[in-house]
Short mmCIF file of C-alpha atoms in Angstrom, two decimals:
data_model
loop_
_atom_site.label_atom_id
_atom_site.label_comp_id
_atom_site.label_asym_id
_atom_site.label_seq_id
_atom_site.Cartn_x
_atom_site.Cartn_y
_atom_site.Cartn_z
CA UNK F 1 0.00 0.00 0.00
CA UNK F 2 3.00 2.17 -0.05
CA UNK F 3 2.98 4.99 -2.99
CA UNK F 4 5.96 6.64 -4.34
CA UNK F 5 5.22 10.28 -4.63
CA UNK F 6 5.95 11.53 -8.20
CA UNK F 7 8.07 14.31 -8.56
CA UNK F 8 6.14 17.68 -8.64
CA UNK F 9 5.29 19.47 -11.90
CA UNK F 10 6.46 22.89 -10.84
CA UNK F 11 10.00 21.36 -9.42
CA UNK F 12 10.55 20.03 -13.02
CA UNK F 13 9.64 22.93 -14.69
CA UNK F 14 11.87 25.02 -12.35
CA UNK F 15 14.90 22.40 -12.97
CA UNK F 16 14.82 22.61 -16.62
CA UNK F 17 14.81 27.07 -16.85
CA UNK F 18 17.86 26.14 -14.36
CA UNK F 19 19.31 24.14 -17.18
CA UNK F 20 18.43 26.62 -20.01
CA UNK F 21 19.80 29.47 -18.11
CA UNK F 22 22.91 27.62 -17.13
CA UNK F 23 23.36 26.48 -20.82
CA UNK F 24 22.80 30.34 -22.30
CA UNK F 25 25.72 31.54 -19.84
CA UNK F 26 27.90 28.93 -20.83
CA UNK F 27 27.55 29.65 -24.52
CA UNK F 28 27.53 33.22 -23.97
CA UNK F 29 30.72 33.11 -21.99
CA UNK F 30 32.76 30.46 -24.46
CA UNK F 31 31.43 33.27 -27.48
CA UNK F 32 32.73 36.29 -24.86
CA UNK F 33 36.19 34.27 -24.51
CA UNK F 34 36.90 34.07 -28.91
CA UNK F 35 34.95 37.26 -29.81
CA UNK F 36 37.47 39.99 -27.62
CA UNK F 37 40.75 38.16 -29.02
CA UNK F 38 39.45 37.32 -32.36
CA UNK F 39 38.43 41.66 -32.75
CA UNK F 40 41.45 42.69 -31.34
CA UNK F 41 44.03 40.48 -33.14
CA UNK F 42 42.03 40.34 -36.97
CA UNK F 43 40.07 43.38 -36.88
CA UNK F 44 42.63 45.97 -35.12
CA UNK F 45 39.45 46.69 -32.15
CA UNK F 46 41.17 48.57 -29.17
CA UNK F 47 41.14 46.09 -26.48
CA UNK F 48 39.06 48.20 -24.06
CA UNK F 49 36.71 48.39 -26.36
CA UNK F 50 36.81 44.82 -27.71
CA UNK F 51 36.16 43.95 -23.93
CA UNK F 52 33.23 46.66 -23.22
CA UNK F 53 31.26 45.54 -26.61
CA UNK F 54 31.70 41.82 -26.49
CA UNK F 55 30.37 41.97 -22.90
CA UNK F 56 27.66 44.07 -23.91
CA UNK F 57 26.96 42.03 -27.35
CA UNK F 58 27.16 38.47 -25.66
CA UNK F 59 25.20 39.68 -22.00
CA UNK F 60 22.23 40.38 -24.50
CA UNK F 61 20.97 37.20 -24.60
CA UNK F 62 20.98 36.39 -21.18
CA UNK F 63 19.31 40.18 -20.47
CA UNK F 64 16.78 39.24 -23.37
CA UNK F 65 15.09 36.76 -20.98
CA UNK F 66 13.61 39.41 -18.21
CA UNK F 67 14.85 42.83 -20.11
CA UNK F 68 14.09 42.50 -23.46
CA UNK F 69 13.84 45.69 -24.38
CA UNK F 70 17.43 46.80 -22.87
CA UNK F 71 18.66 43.39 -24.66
CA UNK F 72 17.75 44.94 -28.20
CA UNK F 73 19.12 48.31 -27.46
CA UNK F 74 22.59 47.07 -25.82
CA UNK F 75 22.90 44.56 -28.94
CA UNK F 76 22.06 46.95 -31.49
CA UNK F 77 24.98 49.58 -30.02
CA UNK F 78 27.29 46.74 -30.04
CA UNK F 79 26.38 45.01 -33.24
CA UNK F 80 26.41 48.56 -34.81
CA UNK F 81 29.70 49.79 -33.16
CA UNK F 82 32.32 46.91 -33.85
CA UNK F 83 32.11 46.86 -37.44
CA UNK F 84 32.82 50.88 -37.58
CA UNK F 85 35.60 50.02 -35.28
CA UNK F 86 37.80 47.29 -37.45
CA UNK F 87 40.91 48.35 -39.02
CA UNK F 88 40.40 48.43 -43.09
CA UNK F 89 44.54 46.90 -43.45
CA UNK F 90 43.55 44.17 -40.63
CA UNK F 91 39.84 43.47 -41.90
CA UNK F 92 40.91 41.10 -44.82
CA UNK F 93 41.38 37.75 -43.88
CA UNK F 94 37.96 37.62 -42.15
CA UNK F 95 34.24 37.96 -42.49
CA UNK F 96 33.06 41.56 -41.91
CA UNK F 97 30.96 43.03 -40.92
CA UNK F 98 29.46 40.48 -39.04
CA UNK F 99 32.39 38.06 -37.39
CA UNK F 100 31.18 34.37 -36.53
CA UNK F 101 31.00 35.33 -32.59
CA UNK F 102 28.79 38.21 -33.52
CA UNK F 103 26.70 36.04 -35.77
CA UNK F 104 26.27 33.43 -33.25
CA UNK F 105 25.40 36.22 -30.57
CA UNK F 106 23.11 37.45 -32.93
CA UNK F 107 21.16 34.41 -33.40
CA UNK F 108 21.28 33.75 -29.82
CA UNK F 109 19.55 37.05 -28.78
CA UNK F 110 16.97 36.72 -31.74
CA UNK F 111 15.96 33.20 -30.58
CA UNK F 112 15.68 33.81 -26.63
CA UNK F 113 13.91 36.82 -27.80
CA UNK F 114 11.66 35.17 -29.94
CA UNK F 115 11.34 32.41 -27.80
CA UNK F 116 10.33 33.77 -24.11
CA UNK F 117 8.11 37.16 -25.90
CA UNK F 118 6.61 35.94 -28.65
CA UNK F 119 7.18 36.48 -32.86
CA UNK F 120 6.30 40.52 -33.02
CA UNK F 121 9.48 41.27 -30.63
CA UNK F 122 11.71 38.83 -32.06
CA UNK F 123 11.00 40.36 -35.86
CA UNK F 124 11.60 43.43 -34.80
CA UNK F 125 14.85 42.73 -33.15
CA UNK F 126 15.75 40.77 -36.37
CA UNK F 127 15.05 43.37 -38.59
CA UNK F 128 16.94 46.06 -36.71
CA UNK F 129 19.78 43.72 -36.92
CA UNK F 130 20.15 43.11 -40.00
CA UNK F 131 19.19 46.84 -41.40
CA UNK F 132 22.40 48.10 -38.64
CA UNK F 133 24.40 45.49 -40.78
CA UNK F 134 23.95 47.18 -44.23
CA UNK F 135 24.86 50.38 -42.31
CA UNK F 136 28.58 49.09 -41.72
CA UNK F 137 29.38 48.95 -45.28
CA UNK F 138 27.91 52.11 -46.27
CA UNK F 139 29.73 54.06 -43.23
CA UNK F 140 33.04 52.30 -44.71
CA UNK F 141 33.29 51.85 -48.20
CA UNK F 142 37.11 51.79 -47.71
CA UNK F 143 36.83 48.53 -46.16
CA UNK F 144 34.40 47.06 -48.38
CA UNK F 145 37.27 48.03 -51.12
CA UNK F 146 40.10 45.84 -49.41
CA UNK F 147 38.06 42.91 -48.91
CA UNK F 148 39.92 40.75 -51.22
CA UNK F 149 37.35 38.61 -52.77
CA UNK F 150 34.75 40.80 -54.58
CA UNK F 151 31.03 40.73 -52.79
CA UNK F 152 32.24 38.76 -49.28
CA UNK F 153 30.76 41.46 -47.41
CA UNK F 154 27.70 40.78 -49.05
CA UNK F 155 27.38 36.98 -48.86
CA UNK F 156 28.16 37.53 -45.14
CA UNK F 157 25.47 39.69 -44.50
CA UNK F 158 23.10 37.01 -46.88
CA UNK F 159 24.41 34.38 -44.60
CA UNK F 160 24.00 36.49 -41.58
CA UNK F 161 20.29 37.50 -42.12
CA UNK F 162 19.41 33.88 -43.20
CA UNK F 163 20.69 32.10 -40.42
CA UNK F 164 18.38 34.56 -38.03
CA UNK F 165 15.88 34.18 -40.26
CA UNK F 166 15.71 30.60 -39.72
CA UNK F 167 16.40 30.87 -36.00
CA UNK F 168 13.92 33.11 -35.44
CA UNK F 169 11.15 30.64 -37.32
CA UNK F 170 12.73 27.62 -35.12
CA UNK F 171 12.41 29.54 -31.99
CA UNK F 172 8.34 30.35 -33.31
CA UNK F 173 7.64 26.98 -33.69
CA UNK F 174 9.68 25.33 -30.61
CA UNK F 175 7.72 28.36 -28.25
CA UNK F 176 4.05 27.08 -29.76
CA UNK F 177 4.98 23.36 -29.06
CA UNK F 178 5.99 24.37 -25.68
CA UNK F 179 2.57 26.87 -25.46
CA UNK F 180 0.70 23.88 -26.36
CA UNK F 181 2.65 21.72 -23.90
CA UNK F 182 1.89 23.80 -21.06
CA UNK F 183 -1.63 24.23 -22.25
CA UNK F 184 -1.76 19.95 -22.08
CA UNK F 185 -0.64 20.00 -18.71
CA UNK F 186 -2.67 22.41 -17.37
CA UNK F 187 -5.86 20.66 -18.84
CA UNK F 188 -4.58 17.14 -17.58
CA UNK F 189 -4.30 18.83 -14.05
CA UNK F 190 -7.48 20.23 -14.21
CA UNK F 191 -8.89 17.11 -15.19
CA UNK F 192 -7.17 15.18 -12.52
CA UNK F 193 -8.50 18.13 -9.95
CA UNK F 194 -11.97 17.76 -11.04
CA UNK F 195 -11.94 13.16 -10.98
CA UNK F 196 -10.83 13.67 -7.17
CA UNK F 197 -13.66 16.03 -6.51
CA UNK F 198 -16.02 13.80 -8.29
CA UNK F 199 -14.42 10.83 -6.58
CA UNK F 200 -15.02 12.41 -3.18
CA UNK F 201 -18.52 13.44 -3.87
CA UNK F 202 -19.06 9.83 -4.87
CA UNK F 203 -17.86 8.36 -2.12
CA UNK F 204 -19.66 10.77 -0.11
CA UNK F 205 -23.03 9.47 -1.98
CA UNK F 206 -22.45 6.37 -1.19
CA UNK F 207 -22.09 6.39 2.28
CA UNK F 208 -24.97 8.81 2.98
CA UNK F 209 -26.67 6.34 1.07
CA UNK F 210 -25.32 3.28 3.08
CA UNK F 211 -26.31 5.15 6.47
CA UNK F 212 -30.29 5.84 4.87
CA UNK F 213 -30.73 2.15 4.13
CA UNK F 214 -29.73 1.22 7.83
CA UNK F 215 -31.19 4.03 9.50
CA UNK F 216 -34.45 3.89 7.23
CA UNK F 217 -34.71 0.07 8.10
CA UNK F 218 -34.52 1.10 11.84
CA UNK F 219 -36.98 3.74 11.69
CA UNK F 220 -39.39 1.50 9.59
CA UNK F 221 -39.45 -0.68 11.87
CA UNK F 222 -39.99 1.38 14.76
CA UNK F 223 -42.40 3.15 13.36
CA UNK F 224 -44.50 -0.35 12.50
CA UNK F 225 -43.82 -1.56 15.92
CA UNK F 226 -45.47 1.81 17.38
CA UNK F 227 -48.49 2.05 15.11
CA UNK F 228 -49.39 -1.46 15.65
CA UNK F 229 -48.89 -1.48 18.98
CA UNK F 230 -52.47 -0.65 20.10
CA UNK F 231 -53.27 -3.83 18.07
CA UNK F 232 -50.24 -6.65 19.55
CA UNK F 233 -50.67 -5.39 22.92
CA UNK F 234 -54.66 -5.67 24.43
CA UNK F 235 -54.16 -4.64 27.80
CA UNK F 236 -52.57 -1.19 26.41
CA UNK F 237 -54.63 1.99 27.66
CA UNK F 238 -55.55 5.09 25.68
CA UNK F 239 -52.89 6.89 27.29
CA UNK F 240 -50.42 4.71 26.02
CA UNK F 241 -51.58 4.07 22.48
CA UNK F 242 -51.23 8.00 22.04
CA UNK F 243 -47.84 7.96 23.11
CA UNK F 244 -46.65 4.77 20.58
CA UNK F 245 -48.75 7.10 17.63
CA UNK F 246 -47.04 10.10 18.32
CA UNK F 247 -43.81 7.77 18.25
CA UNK F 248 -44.85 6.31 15.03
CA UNK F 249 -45.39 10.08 13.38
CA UNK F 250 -41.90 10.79 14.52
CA UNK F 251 -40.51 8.13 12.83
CA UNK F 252 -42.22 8.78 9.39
CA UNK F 253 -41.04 12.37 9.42
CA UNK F 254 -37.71 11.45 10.20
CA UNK F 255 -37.82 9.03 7.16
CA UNK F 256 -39.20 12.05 4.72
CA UNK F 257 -36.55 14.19 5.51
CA UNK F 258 -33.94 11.62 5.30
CA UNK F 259 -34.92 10.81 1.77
CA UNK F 260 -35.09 14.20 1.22
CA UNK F 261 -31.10 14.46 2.29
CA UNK F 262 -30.21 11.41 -0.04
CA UNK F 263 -32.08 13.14 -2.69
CA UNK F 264 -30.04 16.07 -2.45
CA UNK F 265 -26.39 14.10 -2.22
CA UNK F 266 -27.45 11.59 -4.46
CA UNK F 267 -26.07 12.49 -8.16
CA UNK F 268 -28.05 11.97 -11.36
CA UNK F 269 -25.99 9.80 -13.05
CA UNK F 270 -25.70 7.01 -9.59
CA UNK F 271 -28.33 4.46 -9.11
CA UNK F 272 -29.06 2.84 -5.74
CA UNK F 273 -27.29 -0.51 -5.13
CA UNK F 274 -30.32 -3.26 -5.44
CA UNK F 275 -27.91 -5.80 -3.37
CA UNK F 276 -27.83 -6.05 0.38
CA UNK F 277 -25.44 -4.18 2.03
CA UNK F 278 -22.27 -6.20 3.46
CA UNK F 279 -21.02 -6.77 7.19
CA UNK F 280 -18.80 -7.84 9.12
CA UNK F 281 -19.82 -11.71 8.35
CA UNK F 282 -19.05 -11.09 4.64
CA UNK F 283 -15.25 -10.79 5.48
CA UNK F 284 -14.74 -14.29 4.75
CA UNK F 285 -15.87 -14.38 1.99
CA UNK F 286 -14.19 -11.07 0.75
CA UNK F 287 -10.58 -12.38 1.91
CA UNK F 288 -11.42 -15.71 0.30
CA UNK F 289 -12.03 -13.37 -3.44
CA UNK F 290 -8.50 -11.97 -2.32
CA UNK F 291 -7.10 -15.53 -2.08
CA UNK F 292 -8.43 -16.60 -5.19
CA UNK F 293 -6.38 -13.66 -6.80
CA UNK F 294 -2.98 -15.16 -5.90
CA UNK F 295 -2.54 -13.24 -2.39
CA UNK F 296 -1.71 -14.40 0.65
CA UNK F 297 -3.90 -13.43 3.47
CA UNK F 298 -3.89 -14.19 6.76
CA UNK F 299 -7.30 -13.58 8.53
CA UNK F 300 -8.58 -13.32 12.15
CA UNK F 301 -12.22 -12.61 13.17
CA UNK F 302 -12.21 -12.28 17.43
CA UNK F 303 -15.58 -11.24 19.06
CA UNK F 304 -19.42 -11.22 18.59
CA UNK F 305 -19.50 -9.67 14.89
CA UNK F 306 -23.38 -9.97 14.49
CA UNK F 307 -24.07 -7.82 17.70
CA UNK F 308 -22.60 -4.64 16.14
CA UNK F 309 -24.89 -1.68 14.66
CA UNK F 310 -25.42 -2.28 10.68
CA UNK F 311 -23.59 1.41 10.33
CA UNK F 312 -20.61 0.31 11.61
CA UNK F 313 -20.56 -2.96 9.90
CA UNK F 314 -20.72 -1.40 6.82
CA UNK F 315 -18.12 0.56 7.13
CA UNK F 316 -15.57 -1.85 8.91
CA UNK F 317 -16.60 -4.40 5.38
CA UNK F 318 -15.77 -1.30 2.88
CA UNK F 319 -12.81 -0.47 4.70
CA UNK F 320 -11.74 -3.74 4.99
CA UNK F 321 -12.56 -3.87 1.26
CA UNK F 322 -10.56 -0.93 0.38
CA UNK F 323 -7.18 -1.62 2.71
CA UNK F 324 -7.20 -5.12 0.84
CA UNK F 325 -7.45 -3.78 -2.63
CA UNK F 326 -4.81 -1.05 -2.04
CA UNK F 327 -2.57 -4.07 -0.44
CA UNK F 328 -3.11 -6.20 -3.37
CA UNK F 329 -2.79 -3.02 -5.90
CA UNK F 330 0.49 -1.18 -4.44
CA UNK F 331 2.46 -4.22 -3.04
CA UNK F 332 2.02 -7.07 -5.08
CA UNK F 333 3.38 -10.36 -3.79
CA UNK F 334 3.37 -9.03 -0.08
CA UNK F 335 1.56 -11.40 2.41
CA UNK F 336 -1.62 -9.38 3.69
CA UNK F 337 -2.78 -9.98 7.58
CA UNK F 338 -6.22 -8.99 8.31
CA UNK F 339 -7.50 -8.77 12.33
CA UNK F 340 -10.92 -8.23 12.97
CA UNK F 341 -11.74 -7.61 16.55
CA UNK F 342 -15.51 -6.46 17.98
CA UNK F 343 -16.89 -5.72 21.43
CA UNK F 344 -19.26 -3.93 23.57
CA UNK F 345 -17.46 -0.78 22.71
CA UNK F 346 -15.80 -0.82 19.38
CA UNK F 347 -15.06 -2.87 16.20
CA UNK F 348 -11.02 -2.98 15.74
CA UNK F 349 -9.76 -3.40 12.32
CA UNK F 350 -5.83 -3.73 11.46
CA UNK F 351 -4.46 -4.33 7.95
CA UNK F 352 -1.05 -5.24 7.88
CA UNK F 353 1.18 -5.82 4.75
CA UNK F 354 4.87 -6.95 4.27
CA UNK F 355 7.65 -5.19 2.26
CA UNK F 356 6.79 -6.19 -1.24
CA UNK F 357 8.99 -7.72 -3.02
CA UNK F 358 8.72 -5.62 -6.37
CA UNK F 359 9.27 -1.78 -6.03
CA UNK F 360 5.20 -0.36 -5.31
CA UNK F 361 3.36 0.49 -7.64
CA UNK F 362 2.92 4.42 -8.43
CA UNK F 363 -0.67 5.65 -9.53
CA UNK F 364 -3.91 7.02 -7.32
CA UNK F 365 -4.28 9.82 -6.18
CA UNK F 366 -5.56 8.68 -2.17
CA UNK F 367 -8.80 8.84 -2.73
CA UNK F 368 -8.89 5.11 -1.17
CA UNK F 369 -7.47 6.19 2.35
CA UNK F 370 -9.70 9.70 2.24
CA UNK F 371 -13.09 7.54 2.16
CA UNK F 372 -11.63 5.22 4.69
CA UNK F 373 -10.71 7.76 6.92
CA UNK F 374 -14.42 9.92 6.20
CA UNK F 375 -16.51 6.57 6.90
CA UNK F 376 -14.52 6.12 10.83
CA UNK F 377 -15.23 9.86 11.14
CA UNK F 378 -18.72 9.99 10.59
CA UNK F 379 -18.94 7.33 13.16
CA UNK F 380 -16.35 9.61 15.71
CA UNK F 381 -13.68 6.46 15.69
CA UNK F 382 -9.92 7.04 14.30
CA UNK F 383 -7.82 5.63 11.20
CA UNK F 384 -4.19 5.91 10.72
CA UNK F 385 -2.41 4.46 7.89
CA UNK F 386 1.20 4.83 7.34
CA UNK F 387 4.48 2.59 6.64
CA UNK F 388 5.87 0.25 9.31
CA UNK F 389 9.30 -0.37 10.48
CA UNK F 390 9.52 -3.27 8.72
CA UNK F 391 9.22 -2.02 5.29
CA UNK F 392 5.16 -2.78 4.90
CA UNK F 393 2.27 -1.01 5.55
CA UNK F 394 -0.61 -0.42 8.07
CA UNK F 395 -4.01 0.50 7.85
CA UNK F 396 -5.46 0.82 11.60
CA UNK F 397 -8.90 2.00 12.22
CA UNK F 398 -11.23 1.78 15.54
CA UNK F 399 -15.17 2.09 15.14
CA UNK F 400 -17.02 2.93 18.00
CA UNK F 401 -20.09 1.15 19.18
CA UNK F 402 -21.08 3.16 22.10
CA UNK F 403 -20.67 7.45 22.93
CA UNK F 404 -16.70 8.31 22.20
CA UNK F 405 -16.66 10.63 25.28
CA UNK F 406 -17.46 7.11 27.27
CA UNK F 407 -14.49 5.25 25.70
CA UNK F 408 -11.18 4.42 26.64
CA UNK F 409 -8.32 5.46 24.51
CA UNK F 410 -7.61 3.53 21.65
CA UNK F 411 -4.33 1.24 22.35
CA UNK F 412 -1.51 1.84 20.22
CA UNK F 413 -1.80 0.49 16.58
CA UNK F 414 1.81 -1.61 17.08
CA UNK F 415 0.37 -3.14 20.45
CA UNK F 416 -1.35 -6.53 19.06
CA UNK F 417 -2.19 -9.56 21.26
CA UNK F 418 -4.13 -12.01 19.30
CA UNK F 419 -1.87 -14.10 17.07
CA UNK F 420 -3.34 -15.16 13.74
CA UNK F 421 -5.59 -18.40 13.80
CA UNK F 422 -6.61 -18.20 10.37
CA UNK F 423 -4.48 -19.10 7.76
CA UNK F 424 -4.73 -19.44 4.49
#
């Protein structure tokens, strides 16, 4: 009955924008570390300013994430600036006027841009980029003339503008898969959000509708008892008749409004169970199903189990019901012990399973141990369920028979006395 809890949502959304960012710095630092040497040594940039602009240039995309406006304008100075800066004599054996570093910079901050703020921000920082390039040869035509190989400047800004281009339509469709993603995973957490409310209100049903067939029996039959009293009993005086009458009217009001509370917890689409409802004397037969399956189960029924109240033998069979699926659903193979023990003041249920030996199996969402522990508190009794030392798992609830303020304390769910007599 042990679950593994699976790892939150909002922790593995949080560790992967950990990754990203991580990733962007580390790219943005290795393009930092060639771009300053690579402008100062083959484009003649003064080192200062090699250093100022490349930090400005490759800090964009990291600023693009939260600051995207500042991104564009920091990139645009840069990405305008260095070009101006390179020597014409040293600006020959290299692509100008956009260098590789500042090409991959400039895809970078064009696809984070894109990415986290949508298409309308990242085309506008892409065409501002590439209109500053056409700038740089325009400003200096004297190095556009010693570019050795005739139009180099323009294939680099071709290449330049289509490899944006192309980032920027990556980073459009990668941020709608991801949109849709997230949309997928809200909807599936919805949906999970609204099966344990319906589960819940279910389960709720059903026992209001478990209590109205006992107490409705009870009240029947009180209420035929009283109005035919006058008629079982001759020597009964007037006096007396009135009294079982006005007993008998209580009884069939209290059965109108209890249908009338069903009929307002009862859903549309749940009919009534036409089969009797099950007790404690059905046990045997429900561990026997259990045995059938494959599972070991060890059973032991101590007490008078016919003497307790058909409320709380209804719920002591559905939790004993429930504790023995979950055992046979989350720790397959594990031997199952199930004690049964009633009195004059409460019906004592333990459910005990060993360390299975296959890893448990994940899945539910608790809605078994919420309707166990509901049903013992409607009757004022106490559940636990939790893991034991051993590795297993126990289930441990205590249904009063008689007023809780009247009862001892429950023992403590480790302490049992009664060995098992049952075995399978």
């Amino acid at each position: 009955m042990a679950r593994r809890r699976p790892r939150p949502e909002r922790a593995l959304r949080f560790s992967r924008r950990t990754l990203a960012l991580a990733a962007l710095g580390a790219v943005s630092l290795i393009v930092f570390s060639i771009l300053v040497p690579l402008q100062a040594v083959l484009y003649g940039t003064p080192l200062p300013l090699a250093f100022i602009l490349g930090a400005t240039l490759c800090a964009a995309p990291l600023l693009a994430i939260s600051r995207p406006r500042w991104a564009i304008a920091m990139f645009c100075v840069a990405a305008f600036s260095l070009p101006l800066l390179a020597t014409p004599t040293l600006a020959t054996t290299a692509p100008w006027p956009w260098s590789v570093p500042a090409l991959l910079t400039f895809v970078l901050v064009v696809g984070v841009t894109t990415f986290v703020h949508g298409a309308r921000l990242g085309a506008f920082l892409l065409v501002i980029g590439v209109l500053l390039s056409l700038t740089a040869p325009l400003l200096r035509p004297e190095t556009v003339a010693t570019v050795p190989t005739a139009g180099s400047a323009t294939a680099d800004l071709i290449v330049t503008s289509s490899v944006a281009t192309a980032i920027y339509l990556v980073a459009i469709l990668v941020a709608g898969r991801v949109r849709v993603s997230a949309e997928l995973t809200r909807e599936r957490e919805h949906s999970a959000l609204e099966e344990s409310r319906r589960a819940l209100v279910e389960e709720r049903t059903r026992i209001a509708r478990e209590l109205h067939d006992v107490i409705a029996h009870s009240m029947s039959v009180i209420q035929v008892q009283a109005s035919t009293a006058r008629y079982r009993l001759p020597d009964i005086g007037e006096a007396e008749a009135s009294e079982f009458e006005s007993i008998a009217a209580t009884a069939r009001s209290s059965l109108t409004e209890m249908r009338r509370m069903l009929g307002v917890l009862r859903t549309e689409d749940q009919t009534a169970e036409l089969a009797p409802q099950q007790g404690l004397s059905d046990i045997p037969a429900l561990v026997d199903s259990i045995r059938r399956a494959g599972v070991t189960v060890g059973l032991e029924i101590t007490g008078s189990v016919t003497d307790a109240p058909q409320t709380a033998q209804i719920a002591a069979f559905r939790i004993a019901q429930e504790a023995l699926s979950n055992s046979v659903r989350h720790a397959s193979g594990a031997a199952v012990t199930l004690r049964v023990r009633a009195d004059a003041d409460a019906i004592d249920l333990r459910i005990r399973n060993e360390r299975a030996a296959a890893p448990p199996v994940a899945g539910g969402g608790g809605y078994g141990l919420r309707g166990m522990r509901e049903r013992v508190e409607l009757l004022g009794g106490t559940f636990t369920a939790g893991p034991t030392s051993d590795g297993g798992w126990e289930v441990v609830a205590v249904l009063p028979l008689i007023d809780a303020t009247s009862r001892p304390a429950a023992t403590d769910s480790a302490a049992n006395p009664h060995p098992i007599e049952e075995t399978p």
